[in-house]
PDB file of C-alpha atoms in Angstrom:
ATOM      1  CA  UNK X   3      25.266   9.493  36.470  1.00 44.00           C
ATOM      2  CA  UNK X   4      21.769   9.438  37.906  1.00 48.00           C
ATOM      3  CA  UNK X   5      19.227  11.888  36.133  1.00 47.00           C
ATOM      4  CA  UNK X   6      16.242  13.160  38.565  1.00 44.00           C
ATOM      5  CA  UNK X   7      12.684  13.657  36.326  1.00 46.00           C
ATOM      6  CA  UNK X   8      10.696  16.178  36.915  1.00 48.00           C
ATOM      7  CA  UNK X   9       8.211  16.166  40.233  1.00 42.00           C
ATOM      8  CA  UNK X  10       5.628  13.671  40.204  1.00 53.00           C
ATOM      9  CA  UNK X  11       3.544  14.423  42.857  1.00 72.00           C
ATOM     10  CA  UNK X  12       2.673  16.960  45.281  1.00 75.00           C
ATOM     11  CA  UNK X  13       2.809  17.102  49.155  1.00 77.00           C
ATOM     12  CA  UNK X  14      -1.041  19.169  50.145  1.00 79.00           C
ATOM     13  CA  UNK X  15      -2.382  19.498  53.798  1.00 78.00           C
ATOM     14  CA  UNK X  16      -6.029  18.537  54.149  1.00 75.00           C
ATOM     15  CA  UNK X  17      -6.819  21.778  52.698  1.00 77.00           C
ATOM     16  CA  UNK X  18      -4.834  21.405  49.618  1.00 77.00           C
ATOM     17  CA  UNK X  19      -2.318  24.033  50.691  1.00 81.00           C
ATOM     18  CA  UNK X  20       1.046  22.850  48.954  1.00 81.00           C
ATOM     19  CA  UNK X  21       3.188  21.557  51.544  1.00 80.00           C
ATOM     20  CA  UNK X  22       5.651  20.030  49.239  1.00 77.00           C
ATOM     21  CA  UNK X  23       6.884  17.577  46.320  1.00 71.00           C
ATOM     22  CA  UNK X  24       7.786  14.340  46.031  1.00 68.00           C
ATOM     23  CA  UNK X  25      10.333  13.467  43.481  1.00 63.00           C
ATOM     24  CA  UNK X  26      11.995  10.297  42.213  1.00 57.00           C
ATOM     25  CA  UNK X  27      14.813   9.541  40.639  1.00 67.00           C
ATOM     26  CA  UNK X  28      16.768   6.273  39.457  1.00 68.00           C
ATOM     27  CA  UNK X  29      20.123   5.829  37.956  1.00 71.00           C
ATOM     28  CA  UNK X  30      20.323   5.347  34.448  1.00 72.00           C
ATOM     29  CA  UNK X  31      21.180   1.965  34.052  1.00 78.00           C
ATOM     30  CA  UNK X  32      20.390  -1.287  32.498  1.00 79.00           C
ATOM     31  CA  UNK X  33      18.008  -2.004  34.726  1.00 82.00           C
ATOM     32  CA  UNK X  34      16.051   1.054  33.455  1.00 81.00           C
ATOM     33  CA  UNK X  35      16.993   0.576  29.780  1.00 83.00           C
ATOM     34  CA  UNK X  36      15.092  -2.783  30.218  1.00 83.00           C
ATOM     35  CA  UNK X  37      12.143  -2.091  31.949  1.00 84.00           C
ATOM     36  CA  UNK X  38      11.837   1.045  28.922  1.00 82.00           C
ATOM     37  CA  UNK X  39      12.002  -1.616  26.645  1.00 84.00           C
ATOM     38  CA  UNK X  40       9.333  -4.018  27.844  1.00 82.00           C
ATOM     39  CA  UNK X  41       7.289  -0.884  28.017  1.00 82.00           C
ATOM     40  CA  UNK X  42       8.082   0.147  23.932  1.00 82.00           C
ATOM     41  CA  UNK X  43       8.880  -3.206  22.773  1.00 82.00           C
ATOM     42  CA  UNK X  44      12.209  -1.875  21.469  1.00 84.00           C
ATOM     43  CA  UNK X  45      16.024  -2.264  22.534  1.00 86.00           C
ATOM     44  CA  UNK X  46      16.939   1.018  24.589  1.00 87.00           C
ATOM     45  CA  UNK X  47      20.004   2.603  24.914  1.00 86.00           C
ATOM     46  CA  UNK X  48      20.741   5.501  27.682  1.00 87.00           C
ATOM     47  CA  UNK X  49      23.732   7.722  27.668  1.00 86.00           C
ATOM     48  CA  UNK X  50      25.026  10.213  30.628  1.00 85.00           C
ATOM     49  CA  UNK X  51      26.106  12.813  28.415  1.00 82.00           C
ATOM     50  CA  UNK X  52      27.636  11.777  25.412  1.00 79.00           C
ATOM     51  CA  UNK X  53      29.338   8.067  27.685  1.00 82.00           C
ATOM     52  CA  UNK X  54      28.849   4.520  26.253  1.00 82.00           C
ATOM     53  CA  UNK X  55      24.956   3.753  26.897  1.00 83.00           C
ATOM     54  CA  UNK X  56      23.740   1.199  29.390  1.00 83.00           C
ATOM     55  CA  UNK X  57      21.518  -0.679  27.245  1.00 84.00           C
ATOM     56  CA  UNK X  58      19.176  -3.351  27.183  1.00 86.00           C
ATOM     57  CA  UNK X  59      20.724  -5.117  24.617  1.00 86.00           C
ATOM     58  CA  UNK X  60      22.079  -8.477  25.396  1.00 84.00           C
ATOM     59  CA  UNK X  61      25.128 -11.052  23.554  1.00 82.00           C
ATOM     60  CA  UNK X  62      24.036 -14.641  22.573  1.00 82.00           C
ATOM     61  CA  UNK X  63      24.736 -15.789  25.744  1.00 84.00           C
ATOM     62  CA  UNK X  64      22.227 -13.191  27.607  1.00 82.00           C
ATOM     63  CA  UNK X  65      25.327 -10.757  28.795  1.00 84.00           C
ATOM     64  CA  UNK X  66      24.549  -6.978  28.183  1.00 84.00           C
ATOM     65  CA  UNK X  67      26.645  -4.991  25.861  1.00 83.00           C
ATOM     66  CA  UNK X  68      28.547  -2.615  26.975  1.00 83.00           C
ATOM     67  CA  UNK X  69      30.390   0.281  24.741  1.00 83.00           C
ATOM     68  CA  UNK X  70      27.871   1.569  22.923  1.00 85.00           C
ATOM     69  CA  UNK X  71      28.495   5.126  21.882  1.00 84.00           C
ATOM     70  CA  UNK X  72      26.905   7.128  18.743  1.00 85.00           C
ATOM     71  CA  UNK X  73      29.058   9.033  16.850  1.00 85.00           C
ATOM     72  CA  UNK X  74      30.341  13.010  17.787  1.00 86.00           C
ATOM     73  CA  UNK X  75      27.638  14.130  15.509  1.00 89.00           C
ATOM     74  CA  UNK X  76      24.485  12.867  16.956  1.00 88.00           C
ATOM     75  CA  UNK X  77      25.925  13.343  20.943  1.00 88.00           C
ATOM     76  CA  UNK X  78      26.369  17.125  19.766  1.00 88.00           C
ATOM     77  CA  UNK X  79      23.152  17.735  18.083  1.00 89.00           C
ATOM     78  CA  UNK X  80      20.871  15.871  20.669  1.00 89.00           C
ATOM     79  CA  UNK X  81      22.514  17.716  24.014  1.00 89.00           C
ATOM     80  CA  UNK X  82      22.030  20.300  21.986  1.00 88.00           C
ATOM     81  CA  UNK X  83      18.499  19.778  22.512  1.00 88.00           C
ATOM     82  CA  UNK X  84      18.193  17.785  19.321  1.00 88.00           C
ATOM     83  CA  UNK X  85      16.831  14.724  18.074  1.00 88.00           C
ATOM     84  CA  UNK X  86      18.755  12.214  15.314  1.00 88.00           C
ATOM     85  CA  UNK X  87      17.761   9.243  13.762  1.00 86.00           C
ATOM     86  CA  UNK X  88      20.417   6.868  12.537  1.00 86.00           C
ATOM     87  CA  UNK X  89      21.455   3.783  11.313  1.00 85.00           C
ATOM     88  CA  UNK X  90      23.800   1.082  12.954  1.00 84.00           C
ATOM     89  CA  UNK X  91      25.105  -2.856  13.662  1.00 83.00           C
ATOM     90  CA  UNK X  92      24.752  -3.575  17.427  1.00 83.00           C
ATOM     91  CA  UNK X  93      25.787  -6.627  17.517  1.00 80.00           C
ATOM     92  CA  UNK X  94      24.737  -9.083  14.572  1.00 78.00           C
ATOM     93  CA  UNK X  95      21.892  -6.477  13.872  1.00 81.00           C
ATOM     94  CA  UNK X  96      20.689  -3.827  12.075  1.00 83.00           C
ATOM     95  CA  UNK X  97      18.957  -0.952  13.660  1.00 86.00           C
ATOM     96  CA  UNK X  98      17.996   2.265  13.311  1.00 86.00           C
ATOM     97  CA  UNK X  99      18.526   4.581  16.606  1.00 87.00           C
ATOM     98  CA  UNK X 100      16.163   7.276  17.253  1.00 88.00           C
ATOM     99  CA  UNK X 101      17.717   9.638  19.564  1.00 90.00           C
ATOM    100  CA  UNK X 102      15.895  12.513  21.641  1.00 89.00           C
ATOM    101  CA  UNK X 103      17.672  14.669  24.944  1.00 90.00           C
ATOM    102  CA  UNK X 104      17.083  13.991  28.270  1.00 87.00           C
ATOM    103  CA  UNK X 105      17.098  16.908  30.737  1.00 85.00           C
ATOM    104  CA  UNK X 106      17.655  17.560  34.615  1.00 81.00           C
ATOM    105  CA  UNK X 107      15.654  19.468  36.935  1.00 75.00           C
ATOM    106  CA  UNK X 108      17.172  22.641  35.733  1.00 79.00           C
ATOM    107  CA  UNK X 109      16.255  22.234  32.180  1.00 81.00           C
ATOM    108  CA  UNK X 110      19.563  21.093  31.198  1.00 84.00           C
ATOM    109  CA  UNK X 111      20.583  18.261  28.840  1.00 87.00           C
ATOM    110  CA  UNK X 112      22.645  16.112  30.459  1.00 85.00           C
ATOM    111  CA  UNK X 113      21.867  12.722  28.897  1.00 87.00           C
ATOM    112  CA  UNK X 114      20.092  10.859  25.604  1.00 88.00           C
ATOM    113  CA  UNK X 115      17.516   7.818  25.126  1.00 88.00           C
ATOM    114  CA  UNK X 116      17.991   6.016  22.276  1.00 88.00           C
ATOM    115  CA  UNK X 117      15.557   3.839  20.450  1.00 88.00           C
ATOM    116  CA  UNK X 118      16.550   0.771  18.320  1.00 88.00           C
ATOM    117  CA  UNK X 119      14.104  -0.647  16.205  1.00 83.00           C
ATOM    118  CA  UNK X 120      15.384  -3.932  14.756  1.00 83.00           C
ATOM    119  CA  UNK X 121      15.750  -3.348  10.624  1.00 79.00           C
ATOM    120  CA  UNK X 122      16.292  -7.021   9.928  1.00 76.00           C
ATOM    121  CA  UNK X 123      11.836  -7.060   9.728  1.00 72.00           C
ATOM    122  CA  UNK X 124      12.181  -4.273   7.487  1.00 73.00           C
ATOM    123  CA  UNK X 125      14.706  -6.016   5.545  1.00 76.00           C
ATOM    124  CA  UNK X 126      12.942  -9.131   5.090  1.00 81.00           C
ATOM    125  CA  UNK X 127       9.576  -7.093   4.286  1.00 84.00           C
ATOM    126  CA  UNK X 128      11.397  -5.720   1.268  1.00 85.00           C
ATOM    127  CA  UNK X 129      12.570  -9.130   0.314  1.00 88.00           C
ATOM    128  CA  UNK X 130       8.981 -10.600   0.392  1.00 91.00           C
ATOM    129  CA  UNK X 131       7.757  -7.524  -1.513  1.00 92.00           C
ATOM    130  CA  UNK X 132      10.237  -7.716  -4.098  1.00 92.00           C
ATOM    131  CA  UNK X 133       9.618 -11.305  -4.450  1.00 93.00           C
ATOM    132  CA  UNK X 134       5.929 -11.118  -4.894  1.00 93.00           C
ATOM    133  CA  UNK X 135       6.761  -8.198  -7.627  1.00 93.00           C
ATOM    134  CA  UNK X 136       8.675 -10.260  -9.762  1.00 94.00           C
ATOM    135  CA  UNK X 137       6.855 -13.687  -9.445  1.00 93.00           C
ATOM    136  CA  UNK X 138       3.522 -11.114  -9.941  1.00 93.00           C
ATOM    137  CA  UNK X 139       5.357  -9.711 -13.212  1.00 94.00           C
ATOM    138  CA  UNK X 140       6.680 -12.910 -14.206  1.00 94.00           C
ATOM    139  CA  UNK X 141       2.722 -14.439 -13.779  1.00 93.00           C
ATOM    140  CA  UNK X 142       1.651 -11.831 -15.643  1.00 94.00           C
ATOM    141  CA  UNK X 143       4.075 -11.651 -18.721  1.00 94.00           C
ATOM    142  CA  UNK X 144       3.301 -15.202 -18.855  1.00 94.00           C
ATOM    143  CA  UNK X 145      -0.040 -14.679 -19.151  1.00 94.00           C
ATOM    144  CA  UNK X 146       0.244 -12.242 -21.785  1.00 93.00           C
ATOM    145  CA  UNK X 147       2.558 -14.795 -23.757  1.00 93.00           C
ATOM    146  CA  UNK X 148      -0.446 -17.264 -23.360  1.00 92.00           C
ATOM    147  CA  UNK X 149      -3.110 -14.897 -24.584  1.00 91.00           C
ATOM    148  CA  UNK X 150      -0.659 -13.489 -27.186  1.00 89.00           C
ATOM    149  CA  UNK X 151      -0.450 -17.191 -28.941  1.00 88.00           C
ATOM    150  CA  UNK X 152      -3.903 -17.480 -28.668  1.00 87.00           C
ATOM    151  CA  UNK X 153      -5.146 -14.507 -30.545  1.00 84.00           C
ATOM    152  CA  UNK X 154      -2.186 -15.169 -33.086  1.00 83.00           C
ATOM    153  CA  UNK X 155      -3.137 -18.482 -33.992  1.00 81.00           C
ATOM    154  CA  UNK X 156      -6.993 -17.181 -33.991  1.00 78.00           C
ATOM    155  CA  UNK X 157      -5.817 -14.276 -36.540  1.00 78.00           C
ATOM    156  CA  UNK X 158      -3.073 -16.252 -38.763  1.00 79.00           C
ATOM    157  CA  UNK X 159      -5.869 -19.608 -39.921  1.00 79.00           C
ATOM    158  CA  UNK X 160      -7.967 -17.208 -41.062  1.00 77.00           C
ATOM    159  CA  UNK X 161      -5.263 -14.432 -42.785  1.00 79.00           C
ATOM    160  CA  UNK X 162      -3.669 -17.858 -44.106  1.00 81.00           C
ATOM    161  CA  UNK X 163      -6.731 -18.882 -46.152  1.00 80.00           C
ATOM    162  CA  UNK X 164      -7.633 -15.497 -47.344  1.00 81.00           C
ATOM    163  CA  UNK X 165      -3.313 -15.267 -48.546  1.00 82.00           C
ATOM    164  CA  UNK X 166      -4.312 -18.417 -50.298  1.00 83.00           C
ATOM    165  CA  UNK X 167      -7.693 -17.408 -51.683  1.00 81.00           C
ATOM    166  CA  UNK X 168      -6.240 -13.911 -53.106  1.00 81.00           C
ATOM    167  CA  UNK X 169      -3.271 -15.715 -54.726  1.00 85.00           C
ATOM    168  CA  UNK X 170      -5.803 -18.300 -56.423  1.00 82.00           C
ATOM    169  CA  UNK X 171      -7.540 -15.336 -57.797  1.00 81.00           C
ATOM    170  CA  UNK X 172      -4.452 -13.751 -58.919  1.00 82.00           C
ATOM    171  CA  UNK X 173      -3.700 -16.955 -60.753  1.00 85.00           C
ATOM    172  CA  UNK X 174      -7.606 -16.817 -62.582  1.00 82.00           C
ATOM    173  CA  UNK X 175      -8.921 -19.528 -60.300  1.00 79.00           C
ATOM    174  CA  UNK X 176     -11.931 -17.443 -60.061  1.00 76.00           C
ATOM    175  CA  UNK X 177     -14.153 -20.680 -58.507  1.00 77.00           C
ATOM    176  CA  UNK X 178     -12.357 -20.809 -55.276  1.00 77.00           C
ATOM    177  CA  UNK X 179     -14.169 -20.432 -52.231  1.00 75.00           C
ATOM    178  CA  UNK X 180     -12.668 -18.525 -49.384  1.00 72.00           C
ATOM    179  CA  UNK X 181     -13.349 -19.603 -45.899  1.00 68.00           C
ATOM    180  CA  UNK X 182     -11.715 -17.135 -43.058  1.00 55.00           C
ATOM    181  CA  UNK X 183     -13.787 -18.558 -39.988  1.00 58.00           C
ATOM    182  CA  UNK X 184     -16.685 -17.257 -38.185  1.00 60.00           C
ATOM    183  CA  UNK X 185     -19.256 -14.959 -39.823  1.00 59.00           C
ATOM    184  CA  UNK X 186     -19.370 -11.667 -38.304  1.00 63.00           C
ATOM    185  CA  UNK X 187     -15.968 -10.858 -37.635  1.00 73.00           C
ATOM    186  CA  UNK X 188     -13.531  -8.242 -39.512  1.00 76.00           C
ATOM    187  CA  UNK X 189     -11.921 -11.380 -41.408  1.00 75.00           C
ATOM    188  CA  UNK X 190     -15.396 -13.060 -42.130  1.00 76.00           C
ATOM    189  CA  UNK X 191     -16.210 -10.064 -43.351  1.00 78.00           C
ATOM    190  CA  UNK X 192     -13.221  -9.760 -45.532  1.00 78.00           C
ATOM    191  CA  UNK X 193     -13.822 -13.734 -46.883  1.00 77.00           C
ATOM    192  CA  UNK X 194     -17.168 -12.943 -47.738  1.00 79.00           C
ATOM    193  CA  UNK X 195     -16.646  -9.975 -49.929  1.00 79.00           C
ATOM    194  CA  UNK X 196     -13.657 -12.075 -51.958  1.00 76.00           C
ATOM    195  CA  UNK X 197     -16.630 -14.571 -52.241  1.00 77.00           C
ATOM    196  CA  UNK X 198     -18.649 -12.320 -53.767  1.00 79.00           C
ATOM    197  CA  UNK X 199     -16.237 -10.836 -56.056  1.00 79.00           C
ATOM    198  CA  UNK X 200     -15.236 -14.344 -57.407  1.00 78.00           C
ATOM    199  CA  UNK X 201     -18.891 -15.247 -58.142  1.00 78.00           C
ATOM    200  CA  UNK X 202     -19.582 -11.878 -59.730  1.00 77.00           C
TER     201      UNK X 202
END
C-alpha cells in the first residue's frame, strides 16, 4: 500500500558519470495526507487503488476518519488515468473532491489523491451575494417609489390648476387666470398660452 515516486536525485562520480539514483518512497497514509494538506491548505484524501482513503480529515474530537471511498464511477475513470471532480458530505461538510491518478514507477495507476475544498465558504458567499442583491433591489425600488411621488406631485399641482382653468373657460369665465408653476417648463408653457387666449 506504499506508492514509490519517481527518482529524485541522481548518484554522479566526481566526473558526473551516473553512478546511480536515489529514490524515496513513503506509505500513503495519514501522515502524508496531512502534511499534503498543510502544503495546499485543503483536506486530502489518498486511496490505494480504489480502498477507503487515509485522509486528513479529522471528527470533532480530532480522530481521523476512516471509510472514505468515492463512488465505482470516479475509482474507474481516475485509474483509468482520469481525473473527476465531485461533490460530497464528509462529515458535517460539504465538499467538492477533485480527483487525479497516482502512478508507480512503471507508469501504472495504482492509487488516487483527492482534493476537498470546503463548499460551506462558497455557500455562504452566495448567501451574502444574494443578500446584497435583494437589499440593493429593494434600495433601489425604493428609491424609485421616492422619486416617482416626487415628480407626480410636481406634475399633478400644476395639471390640477390648468383642469380647473380649462373647465372655468368652458363655463365662460373668460377672466380667470391660470397659474401652472414655474415659467419655462412644458406646463408653464401650456398656462401661459390659456392666459393668452382668455385675454384675447
Amino acid at each position: 500500500a506504499s506508492v514509490k515516486p519517481a527518482p529524485v536525485a541522481p548518484l554522479v562520480s566526481a566526473s558526473f558519470a551516473l553512478r546511480g539514483v536515489v529514490v524515496m518512497s513513503a506509505p500513503l497514509d495519514g501522515d502524508i495526507a496531512d502534511k499534503i494538506k498543510r502544503a495546499l491548505g485543503a483536506e486530502v484524501l489518498l486511496h490505494s487503488g480504489g480502498q477507503p482513503a487515509h485522509s486528513s480529515f479529522t471528527d470533532r474530537r480530532g480522530a481521523r476518519l476512516t471509510g472514505l471511498v468515492p463512488t465505482a464511477e470516479v475509482v474507474q475513470d481516475v485509474l483509468a488515468g482520469g481525473t473527476r471532480l465531485t461533490e460530497a458530505t464528509v462529515g458535517d461538510g460539504e465538499y467538492t473532491l477533485a480527483y487525479a491518478p497516482i502512478k508507480n514507477l512503471d507508469s501504472q495507476y495504482v492509487g488516487m489523491l483527492g482534493v476537498a475544498v470546503d463548499r460551506d465558504a462558497l455557500v455562504r458567499t452566495k448567501r451574502a451575494a444574494a443578500r446584497s442583491l435583494v437589499l440593493g433591489a429593494l434600495g433601489a425600488f425604493l428609491f424609485a417609489m421616492v422619486l416617482a411621488t416626487f415628480l407626480a406631485r410636481r406634475l399633478a399641482r400644476p395639471l390640477a390648476r390648468l383642469h380647473e382653468g380649462a373647465l372655468a373657460v368652458a363655463r365662460g369665465d373668460l377672466r380667470v387666470r391660470i397659474w401652472a408653476g414655474d415659467e419655462g417648463d412644458e406646463i408653464g408653457d401650456l398656462a401661459a398660452a390659456f392666459s393668452t387666449m382668455t385675454d384675447r
